[in-house]
């Protein structure tokens, strides 16, 4: 994805054919590396929140014959991925190296101090679904690219542990959109280890790229 973003050009923001092919191959391997049931959970959950008229609307914006040809090719691709798919999930994340132990205590202190503030935020507001004011798709993509670069350098086991911590925290969300204090602390600890596992320069690249696309008045408004 990082390489494909680098070759994006033209008014419609299209990557090169070679990079497009590489992205599809990479995603196919990602999907094949988890059980079909997990993939279908993602498909069905997105389907549940997507208006059924969306596919037809998007097709109306392009050449219909090209869209149908692409869909037919996708179905063939899907069949190849399915034939090479694993039947059981990989192992859960293991404990992080001892050098990260201090982060757990720091995360608890941060969580204890900030949880009251967390509970005051309206997490169910629709504002989180709105685009950033004045930010183009190209600008947002550049910021996301910095996150991708950072993500590729994160310790794989630590990244998996962070994903598992977020999954658990989502499971304890209450009717106001707030997770439990314990799960909040676990997420902060997991993210601290993620950040500590990459060079500071890459972390700052993400910070600075987001600072460029977020208007300075947004934090005060929030």
mmCIF file of C-alpha atoms in Angstrom:
data_model
loop_
_atom_site.group_PDB
_atom_site.id
_atom_site.type_symbol
_atom_site.label_atom_id
_atom_site.label_comp_id
_atom_site.label_asym_id
_atom_site.label_seq_id
_atom_site.Cartn_x
_atom_site.Cartn_y
_atom_site.Cartn_z
ATOM 1 C CA UNK A 1 0.000 0.000 0.000
ATOM 2 C CA UNK A 2 2.837 2.403 0.807
ATOM 3 C CA UNK A 3 4.407 1.820 -2.595
ATOM 4 C CA UNK A 4 1.032 2.150 -4.336
ATOM 5 C CA UNK A 5 0.348 5.480 -2.659
ATOM 6 C CA UNK A 6 3.710 6.664 -3.982
ATOM 7 C CA UNK A 7 2.667 6.028 -7.587
ATOM 8 C CA UNK A 8 -0.761 7.686 -7.347
ATOM 9 C CA UNK A 9 -1.263 10.229 -10.126
ATOM 10 C CA UNK A 10 -3.903 11.900 -12.264
ATOM 11 C CA UNK A 11 -7.098 13.722 -11.380
ATOM 12 C CA UNK A 12 -8.758 10.553 -10.057
ATOM 13 C CA UNK A 13 -5.864 9.523 -7.808
ATOM 14 C CA UNK A 14 -5.083 6.187 -9.491
ATOM 15 C CA UNK A 15 -2.017 4.119 -8.635
ATOM 16 C CA UNK A 16 0.079 2.348 -11.273
ATOM 17 C CA UNK A 17 -1.147 -0.955 -12.726
ATOM 18 C CA UNK A 18 1.860 -2.788 -11.293
ATOM 19 C CA UNK A 19 1.276 -1.407 -7.797
ATOM 20 C CA UNK A 20 -2.463 -2.133 -8.071
ATOM 21 C CA UNK A 21 -1.623 -5.753 -8.873
ATOM 22 C CA UNK A 22 0.802 -5.924 -5.935
ATOM 23 C CA UNK A 23 -1.826 -4.578 -3.528
ATOM 24 C CA UNK A 24 -4.387 -7.130 -4.692
ATOM 25 C CA UNK A 25 -1.862 -9.950 -4.307
ATOM 26 C CA UNK A 26 -0.926 -8.760 -0.812
ATOM 27 C CA UNK A 27 -4.561 -8.486 0.282
ATOM 28 C CA UNK A 28 -5.284 -11.922 -1.129
ATOM 29 C CA UNK A 29 -2.539 -13.376 1.061
ATOM 30 C CA UNK A 30 -3.825 -11.460 4.082
ATOM 31 C CA UNK A 31 -7.324 -12.878 3.596
ATOM 32 C CA UNK A 32 -5.988 -16.389 2.944
ATOM 33 C CA UNK A 33 -4.054 -16.263 6.233
ATOM 34 C CA UNK A 34 -7.230 -16.230 8.360
ATOM 35 C CA UNK A 35 -10.232 -18.597 8.424
ATOM 36 C CA UNK A 36 -13.139 -17.946 6.069
ATOM 37 C CA UNK A 37 -15.472 -17.378 9.026
ATOM 38 C CA UNK A 38 -13.373 -14.403 10.159
ATOM 39 C CA UNK A 39 -13.443 -12.891 6.671
ATOM 40 C CA UNK A 40 -17.210 -13.341 6.456
ATOM 41 C CA UNK A 41 -17.647 -11.681 9.849
ATOM 42 C CA UNK A 42 -16.020 -8.576 8.353
ATOM 43 C CA UNK A 43 -18.087 -8.796 5.155
ATOM 44 C CA UNK A 44 -21.372 -9.203 7.012
ATOM 45 C CA UNK A 45 -20.667 -6.488 9.577
ATOM 46 C CA UNK A 46 -19.904 -3.955 6.820
ATOM 47 C CA UNK A 47 -22.926 -5.126 4.849
ATOM 48 C CA UNK A 48 -25.114 -4.435 7.893
ATOM 49 C CA UNK A 49 -24.139 -0.748 7.925
ATOM 50 C CA UNK A 50 -24.073 -0.149 4.150
ATOM 51 C CA UNK A 51 -27.171 1.052 2.315
ATOM 52 C CA UNK A 52 -28.082 -1.633 -0.278
ATOM 53 C CA UNK A 53 -28.309 1.079 -2.925
ATOM 54 C CA UNK A 54 -24.635 2.002 -2.629
ATOM 55 C CA UNK A 55 -23.213 -0.558 -5.115
ATOM 56 C CA UNK A 56 -25.648 0.483 -7.855
ATOM 57 C CA UNK A 57 -24.941 4.155 -7.206
ATOM 58 C CA UNK A 58 -21.171 3.664 -7.413
ATOM 59 C CA UNK A 59 -21.573 1.637 -10.601
ATOM 60 C CA UNK A 60 -23.555 4.508 -12.120
ATOM 61 C CA UNK A 61 -20.500 6.761 -11.732
ATOM 62 C CA UNK A 62 -18.285 4.643 -13.987
ATOM 63 C CA UNK A 63 -18.507 2.622 -17.186
ATOM 64 C CA UNK A 64 -20.913 -0.192 -16.332
ATOM 65 C CA UNK A 65 -19.238 -2.740 -18.585
ATOM 66 C CA UNK A 66 -15.858 -2.067 -16.974
ATOM 67 C CA UNK A 67 -17.389 -2.469 -13.522
ATOM 68 C CA UNK A 68 -18.952 -5.815 -14.464
ATOM 69 C CA UNK A 69 -15.684 -7.061 -15.936
ATOM 70 C CA UNK A 70 -13.848 -6.067 -12.756
ATOM 71 C CA UNK A 71 -16.461 -7.832 -10.603
ATOM 72 C CA UNK A 72 -16.223 -11.026 -12.644
ATOM 73 C CA UNK A 73 -12.434 -10.987 -12.239
ATOM 74 C CA UNK A 74 -12.849 -10.363 -8.508
ATOM 75 C CA UNK A 75 -15.018 -13.467 -8.153
ATOM 76 C CA UNK A 76 -12.333 -15.559 -9.856
ATOM 77 C CA UNK A 77 -9.707 -14.043 -7.570
ATOM 78 C CA UNK A 78 -11.894 -14.811 -4.568
ATOM 79 C CA UNK A 79 -12.099 -18.472 -5.542
ATOM 80 C CA UNK A 80 -8.300 -18.779 -5.755
ATOM 81 C CA UNK A 81 -7.885 -17.124 -2.351
ATOM 82 C CA UNK A 82 -10.494 -19.430 -0.833
ATOM 83 C CA UNK A 83 -8.723 -22.538 -2.153
ATOM 84 C CA UNK A 84 -5.547 -21.428 -0.371
ATOM 85 C CA UNK A 85 -7.181 -20.281 2.860
ATOM 86 C CA UNK A 86 -6.183 -21.558 6.291
ATOM 87 C CA UNK A 87 -8.771 -23.405 8.371
ATOM 88 C CA UNK A 88 -7.794 -22.167 11.820
ATOM 89 C CA UNK A 89 -6.585 -18.855 13.254
ATOM 90 C CA UNK A 90 -2.995 -18.179 14.187
ATOM 91 C CA UNK A 91 -1.773 -18.058 17.802
ATOM 92 C CA UNK A 92 -2.702 -15.257 20.174
ATOM 93 C CA UNK A 93 -0.113 -12.631 20.977
ATOM 94 C CA UNK A 94 2.485 -13.487 23.598
ATOM 95 C CA UNK A 95 3.716 -11.222 26.374
ATOM 96 C CA UNK A 96 5.834 -8.265 25.298
ATOM 97 C CA UNK A 97 9.548 -8.256 26.199
ATOM 98 C CA UNK A 98 10.407 -7.234 29.756
ATOM 99 C CA UNK A 99 11.934 -3.973 28.523
ATOM 100 C CA UNK A 100 8.381 -2.676 28.014
ATOM 101 C CA UNK A 101 7.188 -3.479 31.563
ATOM 102 C CA UNK A 102 7.422 0.144 32.743
ATOM 103 C CA UNK A 103 4.848 1.118 30.121
ATOM 104 C CA UNK A 104 2.150 -0.879 31.938
ATOM 105 C CA UNK A 105 2.517 1.228 35.081
ATOM 106 C CA UNK A 106 2.654 4.471 33.131
ATOM 107 C CA UNK A 107 -0.445 3.442 31.172
ATOM 108 C CA UNK A 108 -2.361 2.779 34.388
ATOM 109 C CA UNK A 109 -1.425 6.214 35.746
ATOM 110 C CA UNK A 110 -2.501 7.869 32.480
ATOM 111 C CA UNK A 111 -5.735 5.883 32.409
ATOM 112 C CA UNK A 112 -6.634 6.649 36.028
ATOM 113 C CA UNK A 113 -6.116 10.366 35.417
ATOM 114 C CA UNK A 114 -7.944 10.526 32.075
ATOM 115 C CA UNK A 115 -10.841 8.094 32.495
ATOM 116 C CA UNK A 116 -13.150 10.718 34.072
ATOM 117 C CA UNK A 117 -12.483 12.943 31.050
ATOM 118 C CA UNK A 118 -13.079 9.985 28.722
ATOM 119 C CA UNK A 119 -16.541 9.460 30.232
ATOM 120 C CA UNK A 120 -17.486 13.096 29.559
ATOM 121 C CA UNK A 121 -16.959 12.800 25.796
ATOM 122 C CA UNK A 122 -19.960 12.163 23.556
ATOM 123 C CA UNK A 123 -18.617 9.099 21.754
ATOM 124 C CA UNK A 124 -21.943 8.541 19.979
ATOM 125 C CA UNK A 125 -21.804 11.875 18.142
ATOM 126 C CA UNK A 126 -21.955 11.746 14.343
ATOM 127 C CA UNK A 127 -19.072 14.220 14.169
ATOM 128 C CA UNK A 128 -16.578 11.340 14.094
ATOM 129 C CA UNK A 129 -18.038 10.217 10.755
ATOM 130 C CA UNK A 130 -17.587 13.599 9.091
ATOM 131 C CA UNK A 131 -14.597 14.509 6.876
ATOM 132 C CA UNK A 132 -11.950 16.852 8.205
ATOM 133 C CA UNK A 133 -12.775 20.415 7.086
ATOM 134 C CA UNK A 134 -10.722 21.527 4.106
ATOM 135 C CA UNK A 135 -8.865 18.228 3.781
ATOM 136 C CA UNK A 136 -8.734 16.603 0.353
ATOM 137 C CA UNK A 137 -8.672 12.852 -0.193
ATOM 138 C CA UNK A 138 -5.087 13.191 -1.438
ATOM 139 C CA UNK A 139 -3.996 15.007 1.713
ATOM 140 C CA UNK A 140 -5.667 12.420 3.933
ATOM 141 C CA UNK A 141 -4.028 9.615 1.961
ATOM 142 C CA UNK A 142 -0.588 11.111 2.553
ATOM 143 C CA UNK A 143 -1.247 11.163 6.291
ATOM 144 C CA UNK A 144 -2.481 7.577 6.252
ATOM 145 C CA UNK A 145 0.643 6.592 4.356
ATOM 146 C CA UNK A 146 2.770 7.708 7.308
ATOM 147 C CA UNK A 147 0.690 5.438 9.534
ATOM 148 C CA UNK A 148 1.227 2.554 7.123
ATOM 149 C CA UNK A 149 4.988 3.094 7.176
ATOM 150 C CA UNK A 150 4.976 3.143 10.963
ATOM 151 C CA UNK A 151 2.760 0.063 11.064
ATOM 152 C CA UNK A 152 5.117 -1.969 8.886
ATOM 153 C CA UNK A 153 7.899 -1.365 11.402
ATOM 154 C CA UNK A 154 5.946 -2.196 14.549
ATOM 155 C CA UNK A 155 6.877 -5.439 16.305
ATOM 156 C CA UNK A 156 4.363 -7.953 14.878
ATOM 157 C CA UNK A 157 3.568 -9.595 18.207
ATOM 158 C CA UNK A 158 3.055 -6.234 19.899
ATOM 159 C CA UNK A 159 0.799 -5.086 17.067
ATOM 160 C CA UNK A 160 -1.316 -8.225 17.417
ATOM 161 C CA UNK A 161 -1.569 -7.661 21.179
ATOM 162 C CA UNK A 162 -2.774 -4.107 20.551
ATOM 163 C CA UNK A 163 -5.449 -5.359 18.156
ATOM 164 C CA UNK A 164 -6.579 -7.906 20.738
ATOM 165 C CA UNK A 165 -6.729 -5.196 23.432
ATOM 166 C CA UNK A 166 -8.915 -3.021 21.203
ATOM 167 C CA UNK A 167 -11.194 -5.973 20.407
ATOM 168 C CA UNK A 168 -11.663 -6.663 24.127
ATOM 169 C CA UNK A 169 -12.281 -2.969 24.850
ATOM 170 C CA UNK A 170 -14.962 -2.764 22.155
ATOM 171 C CA UNK A 171 -16.660 -5.712 23.859
ATOM 172 C CA UNK A 172 -17.037 -3.785 27.128
ATOM 173 C CA UNK A 173 -18.425 -0.560 25.635
ATOM 174 C CA UNK A 174 -21.520 0.692 27.470
ATOM 175 C CA UNK A 175 -24.591 2.513 26.148
ATOM 176 C CA UNK A 176 -22.621 5.774 26.075
ATOM 177 C CA UNK A 177 -19.814 4.356 23.946
ATOM 178 C CA UNK A 178 -17.333 4.116 26.824
ATOM 179 C CA UNK A 179 -15.217 1.041 27.477
ATOM 180 C CA UNK A 180 -14.374 -0.227 30.963
ATOM 181 C CA UNK A 181 -11.585 1.385 32.981
ATOM 182 C CA UNK A 182 -9.559 -1.833 32.889
ATOM 183 C CA UNK A 183 -9.883 -2.246 29.129
ATOM 184 C CA UNK A 184 -9.063 1.430 28.609
ATOM 185 C CA UNK A 185 -5.847 0.955 30.594
ATOM 186 C CA UNK A 186 -5.018 -2.162 28.596
ATOM 187 C CA UNK A 187 -5.451 -0.289 25.308
ATOM 188 C CA UNK A 188 -3.206 2.546 26.492
ATOM 189 C CA UNK A 189 -0.552 0.046 27.564
ATOM 190 C CA UNK A 190 -0.771 -1.781 24.244
ATOM 191 C CA UNK A 191 -0.509 1.433 22.233
ATOM 192 C CA UNK A 192 2.421 2.590 24.346
ATOM 193 C CA UNK A 193 4.288 -0.591 23.449
ATOM 194 C CA UNK A 194 3.385 -0.194 19.774
ATOM 195 C CA UNK A 195 4.826 3.312 19.747
ATOM 196 C CA UNK A 196 7.909 2.276 21.717
ATOM 197 C CA UNK A 197 8.672 -0.467 19.186
ATOM 198 C CA UNK A 198 9.336 1.964 16.313
ATOM 199 C CA UNK A 199 11.815 4.839 15.942
ATOM 200 C CA UNK A 200 10.701 8.217 17.287
ATOM 201 C CA UNK A 201 11.083 9.755 13.839
ATOM 202 C CA UNK A 202 8.324 7.536 12.438
ATOM 203 C CA UNK A 203 6.009 8.399 15.315
ATOM 204 C CA UNK A 204 6.598 12.092 14.696
ATOM 205 C CA UNK A 205 5.984 11.603 10.982
ATOM 206 C CA UNK A 206 2.493 10.367 11.857
ATOM 207 C CA UNK A 207 1.933 13.189 14.343
ATOM 208 C CA UNK A 208 3.092 15.891 11.941
ATOM 209 C CA UNK A 209 1.161 14.483 8.988
ATOM 210 C CA UNK A 210 -2.046 14.557 11.027
ATOM 211 C CA UNK A 211 -1.270 18.043 12.309
ATOM 212 C CA UNK A 212 -1.150 19.220 8.693
ATOM 213 C CA UNK A 213 -4.691 18.053 7.914
ATOM 214 C CA UNK A 214 -6.407 18.932 11.191
ATOM 215 C CA UNK A 215 -7.343 22.601 11.499
ATOM 216 C CA UNK A 216 -5.858 24.156 14.660
ATOM 217 C CA UNK A 217 -9.311 25.108 15.968
ATOM 218 C CA UNK A 218 -10.577 21.521 15.942
ATOM 219 C CA UNK A 219 -9.060 20.498 19.343
ATOM 220 C CA UNK A 220 -10.637 23.534 21.019
ATOM 221 C CA UNK A 221 -14.004 22.807 19.406
ATOM 222 C CA UNK A 222 -13.860 19.211 20.592
#
